[in-house]
Amino acid sequence: MLEIYIDDSGKEQDSPSLVLAGYLASEKAWSAFNKNWQGVLDAANIPAFHMVEAWRMGHAYQHLGALGRNQLIQDLLSCINKHVEYAFVLSIDLDAYRHWFARKEEPDLVLTRPYHFAFHSIQLLIADHIYKWRDDEDFSVILDEQGGESARILLDAVDQNKAFVATKRPHMRMPKPRFDTDLRAIPLQAADMLAWLSRREDYNNRKGVDLKQAVESLWLDQALSIPNKVKLMGDAVLETASRIMAQQLKTAGLDS
């Protein structure tokens, strides 16, 4: 059994992009990963890893100092590289998304919320990878719990998404994902790191930061040093996606 853990980074109000990202490995590999990862955290006296707090040198990280914090991140990246098989990154340009998915007549339509769109897009990215390369293996997808989104609405829409995909690839499998917390599911902490680093790369790039001088870029290179699929959804991709969604909404009778 393969397990894929996915977390998100970036809010519509205060970020130029929304990223969903994470890692794939076998159950056996994740079991070894959990022991390795938690051992690194225990040695640093950190109960659970959160990249944004580590970057800000939050309270739990102050005793390490900047050098100790950096070493902790290096050790965790080594843990990822040692145990994980594959990485997924989906990054959505939120300015372009707002342009192509603005629905003034129905602003509360949940299907057009950025996270909902990203949620279904990452499912397709994962399912396509399995379809092409690991079709003989069962897999599950675990995402970090969402405080501001309805898991029921997200999961109810999965079957609709599967039906749409089946018209093009009838044998593609899309098991219904589940939500968990990063305290119960330790690999979500690694997914959190990858999602934050990917979003930070976009932020730095937009700000004109020399990426060769940014330690975050070095960390991202290490986080993606295994085989990976990175999908950047900018203006052209989102225009096409908006037209497809508009047709789906029309077919479903949700466009009026």
Backbone as numpy.savetxt, mean C-alpha at the origin, in Angstrom:
# Nx Ny Nz CAx CAy CAz Cx Cy Cz
0.60 -21.42 0.98 -0.24 -20.22 0.98 0.64 -18.97 0.98
0.32 -18.05 0.06 0.99 -16.76 0.02 0.15 -15.74 0.77
0.82 -14.82 1.44 0.13 -13.73 2.14 0.72 -12.40 1.69
-0.15 -11.45 1.37 0.27 -10.11 0.95 -0.28 -9.11 1.95
0.60 -8.34 2.55 0.22 -7.33 3.54 0.38 -5.94 2.94
-0.68 -5.12 3.04 -0.72 -3.81 2.39 -1.12 -2.73 3.40
-0.40 -1.61 3.37 -0.77 -0.45 4.19 -0.82 0.79 3.30
-1.37 1.86 3.82 -1.52 3.08 3.04 -0.79 4.24 3.70
-0.50 5.26 2.91 0.14 6.48 3.42 -0.34 7.66 2.59
-0.72 8.73 3.26 -1.15 9.94 2.57 -2.63 10.18 2.73
-2.99 11.38 3.17 -4.39 11.77 3.31 -4.72 12.83 2.26
-5.97 12.82 1.82 -6.38 13.71 0.73 -6.17 15.18 1.09
-6.31 15.52 2.37 -6.23 16.92 2.77 -4.81 17.48 2.78
-3.81 16.63 3.05 -2.47 17.18 3.31 -1.34 16.46 2.60
-1.63 15.78 1.50 -0.58 15.05 0.80 -0.78 15.14 -0.71
0.31 15.22 -1.49 0.17 15.26 -2.94 -0.16 13.90 -3.55
0.01 12.84 -2.78 -0.24 11.50 -3.32 -0.77 10.57 -2.24
-1.46 9.55 -2.70 -1.93 8.47 -1.83 -1.24 7.20 -2.28
-0.62 6.50 -1.34 0.14 5.29 -1.67 -0.42 4.11 -0.90
-0.62 3.01 -1.60 -0.85 1.71 -0.97 0.32 0.83 -1.37
0.92 0.16 -0.39 2.13 -0.61 -0.68 2.28 -1.73 0.33
3.04 -2.74 -0.05 3.29 -3.83 0.88 4.05 -4.97 0.23
4.06 -6.10 0.93 4.94 -7.20 0.57 4.22 -8.54 0.50
4.79 -9.42 -0.32 4.30 -10.80 -0.49 5.37 -11.77 0.01
4.92 -12.79 0.72 5.80 -13.91 1.12 4.91 -15.09 1.49
5.53 -16.24 1.67 4.77 -17.42 2.09 4.49 -17.33 3.59
3.52 -18.12 4.05 3.22 -18.15 5.49 4.46 -18.51 6.30
5.23 -19.48 5.80 6.45 -19.90 6.51 7.46 -18.77 6.58
7.63 -18.05 5.48 8.57 -16.93 5.47 8.10 -15.83 6.41
6.78 -15.57 6.43 6.28 -14.52 7.33 6.48 -14.90 8.80
6.38 -16.18 9.10 6.60 -16.62 10.48 8.03 -16.31 10.92
8.99 -16.60 10.05 10.39 -16.29 10.35 10.59 -14.78 10.40
9.94 -14.07 9.49 10.02 -12.61 9.46 9.55 -12.02 10.79
8.42 -12.49 11.28 7.86 -11.94 12.52 8.84 -12.05 13.68
9.50 -13.19 13.79 10.46 -13.38 14.88 11.66 -12.44 14.71
12.14 -12.33 13.48 13.29 -11.47 13.19 12.95 -10.00 13.45
11.82 -9.56 12.91 11.40 -8.15 13.05 11.18 -7.78 14.51
10.44 -8.62 15.23 10.17 -8.32 16.63 11.44 -8.36 17.46
12.37 -9.24 17.09 13.65 -9.29 17.80 14.44 -8.00 17.63
14.41 -7.43 16.42 15.08 -6.15 16.18 14.44 -5.04 17.02
13.10 -5.03 17.06 12.39 -4.00 17.84 12.65 -4.17 19.34
12.63 -5.41 19.82 12.86 -5.64 21.25 14.26 -5.17 21.66
15.24 -5.42 20.80 16.61 -5.00 21.11 16.72 -3.48 21.20
15.85 -2.78 20.46 15.86 -1.30 20.47 14.84 -0.73 21.46
14.14 -1.62 22.17 13.10 -1.20 23.13 12.00 -0.40 22.44
11.57 -0.89 21.28 10.46 -0.28 20.53 9.34 -1.32 20.47
8.16 -1.02 20.99 7.09 -2.03 21.00 6.54 -2.38 19.62
6.36 -1.39 18.76 5.86 -1.61 17.40 6.37 -0.46 16.54
6.69 -0.76 15.28 7.32 0.24 14.42 6.28 1.01 13.62
6.40 2.34 13.64 5.59 3.22 12.80 6.54 4.22 12.15
6.61 4.19 10.82 7.62 4.97 10.10 7.50 6.46 10.35
6.29 6.99 10.38 6.15 8.44 10.55 6.67 8.87 11.92
6.43 8.05 12.94 6.92 8.39 14.27 8.43 8.24 14.35
8.97 7.23 13.69 10.42 7.06 13.66 11.07 8.26 12.97
10.48 8.70 11.86 11.05 9.83 11.12 11.02 11.11 11.96
9.94 11.30 12.68 9.79 12.51 13.50 10.53 12.41 14.83
11.14 11.27 15.08 11.80 11.01 16.36 10.81 11.19 17.50
9.65 10.53 17.34 8.62 10.59 18.37 9.12 10.02 19.69
8.27 10.13 20.69 8.66 9.78 22.06 9.31 8.40 22.17
8.73 7.42 21.50 9.24 6.04 21.62 10.63 5.88 21.04
11.08 6.85 20.21 12.36 6.73 19.51 13.43 7.69 20.05
13.05 8.56 20.96 13.98 9.58 21.43 15.21 8.99 22.10
15.03 7.86 22.79 16.16 7.27 23.50 17.23 6.72 22.55
16.85 6.52 21.27 17.80 5.98 20.30 18.72 7.05 19.73
18.21 8.28 19.65 18.95 9.32 18.94 18.85 9.08 17.44
19.27 10.04 16.64 19.13 9.94 15.19 19.92 8.76 14.62
21.14 8.56 15.10 21.96 7.47 14.58 21.37 6.11 14.94
20.87 5.99 16.17 20.25 4.74 16.59 18.97 4.47 15.82
18.19 5.52 15.57 16.98 5.38 14.77 17.31 4.90 13.36
18.34 5.50 12.77 18.75 5.11 11.42 19.22 3.66 11.38
19.95 3.24 12.41 20.42 1.86 12.47 19.24 0.90 12.61
18.24 1.30 13.40 17.05 0.48 13.55 16.38 0.27 12.20
16.22 1.34 11.43 15.59 1.23 10.11 16.42 0.33 9.20
17.73 0.46 9.24 18.60 -0.40 8.43 18.40 -1.87 8.80
18.32 -2.15 10.09 18.15 -3.53 10.54 16.79 -4.08 10.10
15.76 -3.24 10.14 14.43 -3.68 9.70 14.39 -3.90 8.19
15.08 -3.06 7.45 15.17 -3.26 6.00 15.89 -4.57 5.68
16.91 -4.88 6.43 17.60 -6.16 6.24 16.67 -7.33 6.50
15.80 -7.18 7.48 14.81 -8.20 7.79 13.87 -8.41 6.60
13.42 -7.32 5.99 12.55 -7.39 4.81 13.27 -8.11 3.68
14.49 -7.67 3.39 15.24 -8.25 2.28 15.53 -9.74 2.48
15.64 -10.15 3.73 15.97 -11.54 4.04 14.78 -12.48 3.85
13.57 -12.01 4.15 12.43 -12.92 4.23 11.36 -12.72 3.15
11.31 -11.54 2.55 10.18 -11.19 1.68 10.51 -11.47 0.22
9.51 -11.88 -0.57 9.73 -12.25 -1.97 9.48 -11.12 -2.96
8.45 -10.29 -2.70 8.00 -9.37 -3.73 7.35 -8.15 -3.06
7.44 -7.01 -3.75 6.87 -5.77 -3.24 5.89 -5.18 -4.25
4.85 -4.53 -3.72 3.87 -3.82 -4.54 3.78 -2.38 -4.07
3.75 -1.45 -5.02 3.54 -0.03 -4.70 2.56 0.54 -5.71
1.50 1.16 -5.21 0.54 1.87 -6.05 0.47 3.30 -5.53
0.82 4.27 -6.40 0.84 5.67 -6.00 -0.10 6.48 -6.88
-1.01 7.22 -6.26 -2.01 7.99 -6.99 -1.76 9.48 -6.79
-1.63 10.21 -7.89 -1.50 11.67 -7.85 -2.86 12.24 -7.46
-2.95 12.87 -6.28 -4.26 13.30 -5.78 -4.81 14.52 -6.52
-3.95 15.39 -7.02 -4.45 16.51 -7.81 -5.12 16.00 -9.09
-4.46 15.08 -9.77 -5.04 14.50 -10.98 -6.30 13.71 -10.64
-6.28 13.03 -9.51 -7.46 12.25 -9.11 -8.65 13.16 -8.88
-8.43 14.26 -8.17 -9.54 15.19 -7.90 -10.10 15.76 -9.20
-9.22 15.98 -10.18 -9.67 16.52 -11.46 -10.56 15.53 -12.20
-10.13 14.29 -12.30 -10.85 13.32 -13.12 -11.98 12.62 -12.40
-11.98 12.64 -11.09 -13.03 11.94 -10.35 -13.92 12.89 -9.55
-13.85 14.19 -9.83 -14.73 15.14 -9.15 -16.17 14.86 -9.57
-17.06 14.73 -8.59 -18.47 14.49 -8.88 -19.30 15.49 -8.08
-19.42 16.71 -8.60 -20.11 17.77 -7.87 -21.56 17.42 -7.57
-22.17 16.66 -8.50 -23.57 16.33 -8.31 -23.78 15.24 -7.25
-22.73 14.43 -6.98 -22.83 13.37 -5.98 -21.53 13.30 -5.18
-21.24 14.34 -4.39 -19.94 14.38 -3.68 -19.76 13.29 -2.64
-20.86 12.66 -2.21 -20.75 11.64 -1.16 -20.69 10.22 -1.71
-20.63 10.08 -3.02 -20.55 8.75 -3.62 -19.23 8.09 -3.22
-19.31 7.06 -2.38 -18.09 6.50 -1.79 -17.19 5.86 -2.84
-17.77 5.41 -3.95 -16.96 4.75 -4.95 -15.90 5.66 -5.55
-16.10 6.98 -5.43 -15.14 7.90 -6.01 -14.16 8.46 -4.98
-14.18 7.97 -3.77 -13.20 8.40 -2.78 -11.83 7.82 -3.15
-10.76 8.59 -2.95 -9.43 8.10 -3.36 -9.04 6.76 -2.76
-9.33 6.54 -1.46 -8.91 5.27 -0.87 -9.67 4.10 -1.51
-10.95 4.29 -1.78 -11.72 3.22 -2.41 -11.13 2.86 -3.77
-10.79 3.87 -4.53 -10.18 3.64 -5.85 -8.84 2.92 -5.69
-8.02 3.38 -4.76 -6.71 2.77 -4.54 -6.86 1.33 -4.04
-7.83 1.10 -3.17 -8.10 -0.23 -2.63 -8.35 -1.23 -3.75
-9.20 -0.87 -4.70 -9.52 -1.79 -5.79 -8.37 -1.88 -6.79
-7.63 -0.80 -6.97 -6.51 -0.81 -7.90 -5.39 -1.72 -7.40
-5.12 -1.71 -6.11 -4.05 -2.58 -5.58 -4.48 -4.04 -5.64
-5.79 -4.31 -5.48 -6.28 -5.68 -5.64 -5.99 -6.19 -7.05
-6.24 -5.34 -8.04 -5.99 -5.73 -9.43 -4.51 -5.95 -9.69
-3.68 -5.09 -9.11 -2.24 -5.21 -9.29 -1.74 -6.55 -8.74
-2.23 -6.90 -7.55 -1.83 -8.15 -6.92 -2.38 -9.35 -7.69
-3.66 -9.30 -8.03 -4.28 -10.43 -8.74 -3.61 -10.67 -10.09
-3.23 -9.61 -10.76 -2.56 -9.75 -12.05 -1.20 -10.42 -11.89
-0.48 -10.07 -10.83 0.82 -10.70 -10.57 0.65 -12.20 -10.30
-0.32 -12.54 -9.45 -0.57 -13.95 -9.16 -0.98 -14.69 -10.42
-1.85 -14.08 -11.20 -2.35 -14.69 -12.44 -1.21 -15.03 -13.39
-0.23 -14.13 -13.47 0.87 -14.32 -14.41 1.96 -15.25 -13.90
2.24 -15.18 -12.58 3.45 -15.83 -12.07 3.22 -16.89 -11.00
2.11 -16.84 -10.25 1.94 -17.76 -9.12 0.55 -18.40 -9.13
0.02 -18.66 -10.31 -1.37 -19.06 -10.42 -1.67 -20.41 -9.79
-0.65 -21.18 -9.47 -0.87 -22.49 -8.86 -0.92 -22.43 -7.34
-0.84 -21.22 -6.76 -0.79 -21.08 -5.31 -1.97 -20.26 -4.80
-2.48 -20.63 -3.63 -3.52 -19.84 -2.99 -2.87 -18.62 -2.35
-3.66 -17.56 -2.21 -3.11 -16.35 -1.59 -4.21 -15.59 -0.85
-3.77 -14.78 0.09 -4.69 -13.90 0.82 -4.08 -12.52 0.90
-4.94 -11.51 1.02 -4.51 -10.12 1.10 -5.01 -9.54 2.42
-4.11 -8.95 3.18 -4.43 -8.37 4.48 -4.04 -6.90 4.45
-5.00 -6.03 4.77 -4.75 -4.59 4.78 -4.88 -4.03 6.18
-4.23 -2.91 6.40 -4.33 -2.23 7.69 -5.75 -1.68 7.86
-6.28 -1.79 9.06 -7.63 -1.30 9.32 -7.74 0.20 9.00
-8.90 0.59 8.49 -9.14 1.97 8.11 -10.15 2.61 9.05
-9.70 3.63 9.76 -10.60 4.31 10.68 -11.66 5.13 9.98
-11.31 5.73 8.84 -12.24 6.64 8.17 -13.00 6.03 7.02
-12.82 4.74 6.77 -13.50 4.10 5.64 -14.26 2.87 6.15
-15.36 2.56 5.50 -16.18 1.43 5.89 -15.63 0.15 5.26
-15.15 -0.76 6.10 -14.65 -2.04 5.58 -15.77 -2.79 4.88
-17.00 -2.67 5.39 -18.12 -3.39 4.78 -18.35 -2.91 3.36
-18.34 -1.58 3.15 -18.56 -1.05 1.80 -17.42 -1.45 0.87
-16.20 -1.38 1.38 -15.05 -1.77 0.57 -15.14 -3.23 0.15
-15.47 -4.10 1.09 -15.50 -5.53 0.81 -16.71 -5.91 -0.04
-17.83 -5.22 0.15 -19.01 -5.51 -0.66 -18.74 -5.23 -2.14
-17.89 -4.24 -2.40 -17.60 -3.86 -3.79 -16.61 -4.80 -4.47
-15.95 -5.65 -3.68 -14.97 -6.57 -4.26 -15.62 -7.50 -5.28
-16.81 -8.01 -4.97 -17.48 -8.93 -5.89 -17.81 -8.24 -7.21
-18.20 -6.96 -7.15 -18.47 -6.21 -8.38 -17.19 -6.06 -9.20
-16.10 -5.80 -8.50 -14.82 -5.64 -9.18 -14.40 -6.96 -9.83
-14.62 -8.07 -9.14 -14.29 -9.39 -9.68 -15.09 -9.67 -10.95
-16.36 -9.29 -10.93 -17.21 -9.52 -12.10 -16.71 -8.73 -13.30
-16.25 -7.50 -13.04 -15.71 -6.68 -14.13 -14.43 -7.29 -14.69
-13.55 -7.73 -13.80 -12.28 -8.33 -14.22 -12.52 -9.62 -15.00
-13.53 -10.39 -14.58 -13.80 -11.68 -15.20 -14.15 -11.56 -16.68
-14.62 -10.39 -17.10 -14.94 -10.20 -18.51 -13.69 -10.19 -19.37
-12.54 -9.84 -18.76 -11.29 -9.78 -19.50 -10.38 -10.97 -19.19
-10.37 -11.38 -17.92 -9.53 -12.51 -17.52 -10.36 -13.43 -16.62
-11.13 -14.31 -17.23 -12.08 -15.11 -16.46 -11.45 -16.02 -15.41
-10.17 -16.33 -15.55 -9.53 -17.24 -14.59 -8.74 -16.50 -13.50
-8.75 -15.17 -13.52 -8.02 -14.43 -12.51 -8.74 -14.54 -11.16
-7.99 -14.87 -10.12 -8.57 -15.04 -8.78 -8.40 -13.76 -7.97
-9.48 -13.37 -7.28 -9.44 -12.19 -6.42 -10.15 -12.50 -5.11
-9.46 -13.17 -4.18 -10.09 -13.49 -2.89 -10.42 -12.21 -2.12
-11.48 -12.26 -1.36 -11.89 -11.08 -0.59 -10.84 -10.81 0.49
-10.26 -9.62 0.52 -9.22 -9.32 1.52 -9.83 -9.15 2.91
-8.97 -9.07 3.89 -9.42 -8.78 5.25 -8.58 -7.66 5.84
-9.10 -7.09 6.91 -8.41 -5.99 7.58 -7.92 -6.45 8.95
-6.75 -5.92 9.34 -6.17 -6.28 10.63 -5.38 -5.08 11.14
-4.82 -5.19 12.34 -4.01 -4.13 12.90 -2.54 -4.52 12.85
-1.67 -3.51 12.88 -0.24 -3.81 12.81 0.31 -4.37 14.11
-0.48 -4.39 15.17 -0.05 -5.04 16.41 -0.30 -6.54 16.33
-1.40 -6.93 15.69 -1.69 -8.36 15.52 -0.97 -8.94 14.31
-0.84 -8.13 13.26 -0.21 -8.59 12.01 1.06 -7.77 11.80
2.18 -8.28 12.28 3.45 -7.56 12.25 3.89 -7.16 10.85
3.65 -7.97 9.80 4.08 -7.55 8.46 3.46 -6.23 7.99
2.34 -5.81 8.61 1.77 -4.51 8.26 2.71 -3.37 8.65
3.58 -3.61 9.62 4.56 -2.58 10.00 5.58 -2.38 8.88
5.94 -3.46 8.21 6.84 -3.36 7.06 6.14 -2.67 5.90
4.86 -3.00 5.70 4.08 -2.35 4.65 3.96 -0.85 4.92
3.79 -0.50 6.19 3.74 0.91 6.59 5.03 1.64 6.20
6.16 0.99 6.44 7.45 1.59 6.08 7.55 1.83 4.58
7.18 0.83 3.79 7.28 0.96 2.33 6.32 2.03 1.81
5.10 2.07 2.32 4.13 3.06 1.86 4.61 4.47 2.19
5.14 4.67 3.40 5.61 6.01 3.79 6.81 6.43 2.94
7.76 5.52 2.76 8.95 5.85 1.98 8.59 6.18 0.53
7.63 5.47 -0.03 7.22 5.72 -1.41 6.55 7.09 -1.53
5.70 7.42 -0.57 5.04 8.73 -0.60 6.06 9.85 -0.35
7.00 9.60 0.54 8.03 10.61 0.83 8.88 10.89 -0.41
9.15 9.86 -1.20 9.91 10.03 -2.44 9.18 11.00 -3.38
7.87 10.82 -3.50 7.08 11.70 -4.34 7.10 13.13 -3.78
6.96 13.25 -2.48 6.98 14.57 -1.83 8.31 15.28 -2.07
9.41 14.55 -1.84 10.73 15.14 -2.04 10.96 15.54 -3.49
10.51 14.71 -4.40 10.68 14.99 -5.82 9.94 16.26 -6.21
8.74 16.44 -5.70 7.95 17.63 -6.00 8.58 18.89 -5.39
9.25 18.72 -4.25 9.88 19.84 -3.57 11.27 20.17 -4.14
11.73 19.39 -5.11 13.03 19.64 -5.71 14.19 19.19 -4.86
13.94 18.28 -3.92 15.01 17.75 -3.08 15.93 16.87 -3.93
17.24 17.00 -3.71 18.20 16.13 -4.40 18.06 14.73 -3.82
17.44 13.84 -4.57 17.15 12.51 -4.06 18.41 11.71 -3.75
19.52 12.06 -4.42 20.77 11.37 -4.15 21.31 11.70 -2.75
20.82 12.82 -2.20 21.29 13.25 -0.87 20.27 12.94 0.23
19.12 12.39 -0.13 18.07 12.12 0.85 18.18 10.70 1.38
18.31 10.56 2.69 18.45 9.23 3.27 17.19 8.41 3.03
16.02 9.10 2.93 14.78 8.38 2.68 14.83 7.65 1.33
15.50 8.26 0.34 15.61 7.62 -0.97 16.50 6.38 -0.90
17.55 6.46 -0.11 18.41 5.29 0.10 17.62 4.15 0.73
16.83 4.50 1.74 16.00 3.48 2.39 15.00 2.88 1.42
14.38 3.72 0.58 13.41 3.21 -0.38 14.08 2.26 -1.37
15.28 2.60 -1.81 16.02 1.70 -2.71 16.21 0.33 -2.07
16.51 0.33 -0.78 16.69 -0.94 -0.07 15.36 -1.67 0.10
14.31 -0.91 0.38 12.99 -1.51 0.57 12.46 -2.15 -0.71
12.96 -1.67 -1.86 12.54 -2.19 -3.16 13.66 -2.95 -3.87
14.62 -3.43 -3.11 15.74 -4.14 -3.71 15.39 -5.59 -4.07
14.18 -6.02 -3.69 13.66 -7.31 -4.11 12.81 -7.11 -5.36
12.41 -8.18 -6.07 11.52 -8.00 -7.22 10.27 -7.21 -6.82
9.79 -6.33 -7.70 8.70 -5.46 -7.30 7.90 -4.98 -8.50
6.72 -4.47 -8.20 5.88 -3.82 -9.19 5.46 -2.48 -8.62
5.89 -1.38 -9.28 5.53 -0.03 -8.87 4.64 0.57 -9.95
3.45 0.98 -9.56 2.51 1.58 -10.51 2.22 3.01 -10.09
2.58 3.97 -10.93 2.34 5.38 -10.66 1.14 5.82 -11.49
0.11 6.27 -10.83 -1.12 6.65 -11.51 -1.22 8.17 -11.57
-0.82 8.71 -12.73 -0.86 10.15 -12.95 -2.03 10.54 -13.83
-1.91 11.69 -14.48 -3.02 12.28 -15.20 -3.58 11.37 -16.29
-2.72 10.85 -17.15 -3.19 10.05 -18.29 -3.86 8.76 -17.83
-3.25 8.08 -16.87 -3.83 6.83 -16.37 -5.17 7.08 -15.69
-5.26 8.16 -14.92 -6.48 8.45 -14.19 -7.60 8.93 -15.11
-7.25 9.60 -16.20 -8.27 9.97 -17.17 -8.94 8.72 -17.73
-8.12 7.75 -18.14 -8.67 6.49 -18.66 -9.50 5.78 -17.61
-9.00 5.74 -16.39 -9.71 5.05 -15.31 -11.05 5.73 -15.02
-11.09 7.05 -15.09 -12.34 7.77 -14.82 -13.39 7.45 -15.86
-12.97 7.29 -17.10 -13.92 6.95 -18.16 -14.47 5.53 -17.96
-13.61 4.62 -17.54 -14.05 3.25 -17.27 -15.03 3.24 -16.10
-14.70 3.99 -15.03 -15.59 4.03 -13.87 -16.93 4.67 -14.24
-16.88 5.72 -15.06 -18.14 6.38 -15.47 -19.04 5.40 -16.20
-18.45 4.56 -17.04 -19.24 3.57 -17.75 -19.80 2.52 -16.80
-18.99 2.11 -15.81 -19.45 1.15 -14.82 -20.62 1.71 -14.01
-20.49 2.98 -13.60 -21.55 3.62 -12.82 -22.83 3.74 -13.66
-22.66 4.05 -14.93 -23.82 4.16 -15.80 -24.52 2.81 -15.95
-23.71 1.77 -16.13 -24.28 0.42 -16.25 -25.01 0.01 -14.99
-24.45 0.41 -13.84 -25.04 0.04 -12.56 -26.17 0.98 -12.14
-26.39 2.03 -12.93 -27.45 2.97 -12.62 -27.13 3.93 -11.51
-25.84 4.20 -11.30 -25.42 5.08 -10.21 -24.95 6.44 -10.70
-25.21 6.75 -11.95 -24.68 8.00 -12.51 -25.72 9.10 -12.58
-26.84 8.91 -11.98 -27.88 9.94 -12.03 -28.36 10.31 -10.63
